[in-house]
Amino acid sequence: MEKLNGYIEHIIYKNEENSYAVLVVVPEGLLPEEVEEALDDASAITCVGIFPGITEGVNVEMEGEYVTHVNYGMQFKMTRFATVAPKGIEEIKRYLGSGAIKGIGPALAVRIVKKFKADTFRVMEEEPERLAEVKGISERMAMDIADQMIAKRDLREAMMFLAQYGINNNLSVKIYQEYGPDLYKVIQENPYKMAEDISGVGFKIADEIASRIGIRTDSEFRVRSGILYVLLQATLNGHTYLPKDELLMEAFELLRVDQEYIEANLMNMAIDKKVVIKGDAVYAYAFYYMESTTAQLLLGLDAEYHVADELIDQAIHVIELEEDMELDVRQREAVHGAVQHGVFVLTGGPGTGKTTTIRAIIKYFEREGKDIFLAAPTGRAAKRMSEATGYEARTVHRMLEVNGKSENPEGDVDTDTSFFQRNEHNPLETDVIIVDEVSMVDITLMYALLRAVPGGTRLILVGDVNQLPSVGPGNVLRDIIASNRFSVVRLEKIFRQATQSDIVVNAHKIQRGEPVTIDNKSKDFFFMERPDADHIISVVIQLVQEKLPKYVGASTNDIQILTPTRKGLLGVERLNKILQQYLNPPADGKNEREFGDRIFREGDKVMQIKNNYQIEWEIQGKYRIPVDKGTGVFNGDMGIVREINDYSSSMWIEYDEGKMVEYPYKQVDELEHAYAVTIHKSQGSEYPAVVIPLLPGPSMLMNRNLIYTAITRAKQCCMLVGDKNVFDHMVNNTNQAQRYSGLCDRLNPVV
C-alpha cells in the first residue's frame, strides 16, 4: 500500500451521487522513482476514488496504489483518505485563497494570514470580531466568515461520521441541512426518520445504519418505515397504491417480522395520516391526495356549455371550406364534444385523423375569439404538435412555468408539483387548453396541471389509449376514459392517405390481434430474420450507418434504435457501448472524457435521464451570443454532445430547437448515451425510421402494447430485426403487468 500526502489543487470531476472524484493533488515529499519517471509533470498527480465532502485547497493524507490508465497515464487510486488541517502559514494562505470560504479570495487571504499568522484559524473561529482589523473586512463580514468556518468544520465532521455508514456526499449534505447538529441524535434514536424527511435517503440506507447501531428488527420505527418504502417502491412500477394483502406480503419479505404486527403498525400509520386505506387499497398519503384531488378538479372543470348543434355544424362547414378539409362523422362529433363540455377526451390510433380534428377544434375556438394553449408532455411531442397544427405548442412543464425551486408542501413524497409557478394561486390565463400524448402523463403531472386550470377553462385531452402507460405512477388517460364521466370520442377509421402506409395498417392489425403480413414487399415495414444477438447487432449497425439514412433522407442521428430492455444482449446498456464504437469512433480533434465505465465523446447522441428544473439553457445566435434563455431539461430529452472542455470541466449539449445546455462534469451522471433507447423512453417521439431488435424476453414485458408503441414511433420506415416468433408472440400477448391506480374509482365515488 502506497501513501500520498498533499493538497487538492483542482477537482476535475465529481459525482454528487456516490462521491467518486478525479482530483489533481500537489504532493508533499518525494514520489517513488518509477512514478516520477512515468509522469509528465511530477509537481502534480491525478487521484481517483470516493472522496465524500472534499473541496479544493484541502490537505489530504491518502493510501492506495499507483496505476497506469490506458488513456490518462499514471494515476493514484485511493482506497483510504483523511483531510488534514492546514499547519504552516503557506498552507493556511493556500486554503483560504482557494475559494473554500465565500468572500475570501487570494489577496484577502494574504492580508488575513499576514495579520494573524499561524493563529489564523483560532481567531476565525473563537475571536471572529478581530477579523475586522484586516482592511476590506467589515464586522458583519467577519461574523459571516466565522459562521462559514464553523459550519464547514461541523459539516466536514458530519460527513466523515456519515461516510462510515456508506452515505455519500450529496446525501450527507442533505442530512446535515435537515437536522444540523441534531443528526447524531436522529441516527442514534431513529435513523428511519431520515427516510421520511429526506428525499434520497431510502429505507435500505436507514436500515443499514440501524443494524450497525443495534436497533431491534421489530422496532416500530423500522416497521413503519418499511411499509412506506414498499409503497413508494410500488410507484416506480407505475402503481399509486397496493392491495392490502400484497402490501403485507411484500412488507413481510422485506422486514421478516410477524404480519399481524405489520398490520397493527399499518393501522397506526393510517391514524397518523402517513397512509390512506380505501377498502382493499393502501396508498402513501401524498398519492391518495393527488389522485382524489385530480378527480375533484376534473369533475369541477366538466361544465356543460349550451351551444346549439346547428351553430356548431355551421361553423364546421365554414372551417372545412376555409381549411380545405373534410371531417367524418366521428371528427364532427369530437368538435361538438370539445365545444359543449368542459373536459373532453379524443383518442385514436395512427392515421385516424386526430391532428385534423385538433386543427378543426382550434379553428372553431379561434373564430370565437378564445385564447388557446397547446401542450404535450415532452419537447419532441410538443414540436410534433406545432408542426402538425401550425400553432405554437409547449411542454406541459414550460406552460406551467418551471421555477427550479421546490418547497414540496404536500407531504413526505417529492411529487415535483411544487416546481411550478402556475397553480391555483397563479392559474393559467387562457380559455382552452389542448394537451396531446396524454397517455404519457402520470398522476403527478396531471395533478400539477389541473391545479393551474381555473374553472371555466375547457380542457381537451388527446392521446392513444392503446399505447404504453406513463413511465411514472398512474393510469391517467385510461382511468379517465374508463370512468364514463366525460365526453369521449374514439377515432377508428383509417383515412385513405394513411392506408398507403403499412406502418399505420400493421399497427392497427396488431392492436386488433390480426396477423401481420411480412413479405418485405412493403415500402415502409420490413422484417429481417437473424438467429442471435451478434447477427442482429451487425445488421442494426449496417442499417443505421449506411442503408436507412439514404432511404429516408435523414442523418444517422435521426434514426432511432428501440429495444424492449435495459439489460441483456440487446439491452440499451450493451447496445450503446457497441454502437458508439461504430457510429461515433475516436478521431483526432474530437474531444472525449471518461466518467466511470462510460466515455462521452463530441458528437455522441445522449439523453437526459432525470428531470432537472434548475439547469439553464440558451439558444445561441451569431458568435454564440444568446438570443433566448430558459430553465429545465427533462427526463427523455435527447441531444448531441457539441463540446467537451477540460479547461472549464464541462460539456455542452445541443437539444431540440438549438437549446444549448452546459453540464459541469459533476452533473454528467444525468446523461446517458441514446443511440439505443427503451421503447418506454420513446413515447411521445416520432422518428424518420426506427430499428427494433427482437429476441425472447420476459413474457409480461414482451406484449402487444410494447410492440404497438414501438412501431408507431416510425414515420417513414420501420425495420424489425431478429426472431419472428418473438414478434408473433408479442402481437398475440395481451397480458400486461397489472397497474394499480384508483383515479377511475375516485371519479366514481361510492355514495
Short mmCIF file of C-alpha atoms in Angstrom, two decimals, residues 466 505-518 525 527 692 694 698-699 701-711 720 723-736:
data_model
loop_
_atom_site.label_atom_id
_atom_site.label_comp_id
_atom_site.label_asym_id
_atom_site.label_seq_id
_atom_site.Cartn_x
_atom_site.Cartn_y
_atom_site.Cartn_z
CA ASN A 466 -53.57 1.69 -26.67
CA VAL A 505 -52.08 -0.50 -41.33
CA ASN A 506 -49.98 -3.02 -39.42
CA ALA A 507 -50.20 -1.03 -36.21
CA HIS A 508 -53.98 -1.32 -36.35
CA LYS A 509 -53.77 -5.01 -37.21
CA ILE A 510 -51.53 -5.54 -34.20
CA GLN A 511 -53.96 -3.69 -31.96
CA ARG A 512 -56.83 -5.88 -33.20
CA GLY A 513 -54.73 -9.04 -32.84
CA GLU A 514 -54.85 -9.78 -36.57
CA PRO A 515 -51.99 -11.50 -38.48
CA VAL A 516 -49.44 -9.12 -39.97
CA THR A 517 -48.19 -9.89 -43.48
CA ILE A 518 -44.39 -9.78 -43.52
CA PHE A 525 -42.36 -2.02 -43.00
CA PHE A 527 -38.56 -7.75 -41.01
CA ILE A 692 -36.37 -2.71 -33.39
CA LEU A 694 -36.06 -8.64 -31.07
CA PRO A 698 -39.94 -11.64 -20.08
CA SER A 699 -43.49 -12.53 -21.13
CA LEU A 701 -42.89 -7.21 -20.89
CA MET A 702 -42.96 -8.61 -24.43
CA ASN A 703 -46.59 -7.81 -25.15
CA ARG A 704 -48.87 -6.21 -27.72
CA ASN A 705 -48.79 -2.71 -26.24
CA LEU A 706 -44.99 -2.65 -26.32
CA ILE A 707 -44.62 -3.64 -29.98
CA TYR A 708 -47.53 -1.37 -30.96
CA THR A 709 -45.89 1.60 -29.26
CA ALA A 710 -42.53 0.85 -30.90
CA ILE A 711 -43.93 0.56 -34.41
CA LEU A 720 -37.61 -5.22 -37.21
CA ASP A 723 -36.68 -13.65 -34.17
CA LYS A 724 -40.07 -13.56 -35.95
CA ASN A 725 -41.54 -15.91 -33.35
CA VAL A 726 -40.91 -13.22 -30.75
CA PHE A 727 -42.81 -10.70 -32.89
CA ASP A 728 -45.76 -13.11 -33.28
CA HIS A 729 -45.75 -13.78 -29.53
CA MET A 730 -45.85 -10.06 -28.76
CA VAL A 731 -48.75 -9.45 -31.15
CA ASN A 732 -50.76 -12.25 -29.52
CA ASN A 733 -49.77 -11.49 -25.94
CA THR A 734 -52.41 -9.20 -24.43
CA ASN A 735 -51.18 -9.77 -20.88
CA GLN A 736 -49.81 -6.73 -19.15
#
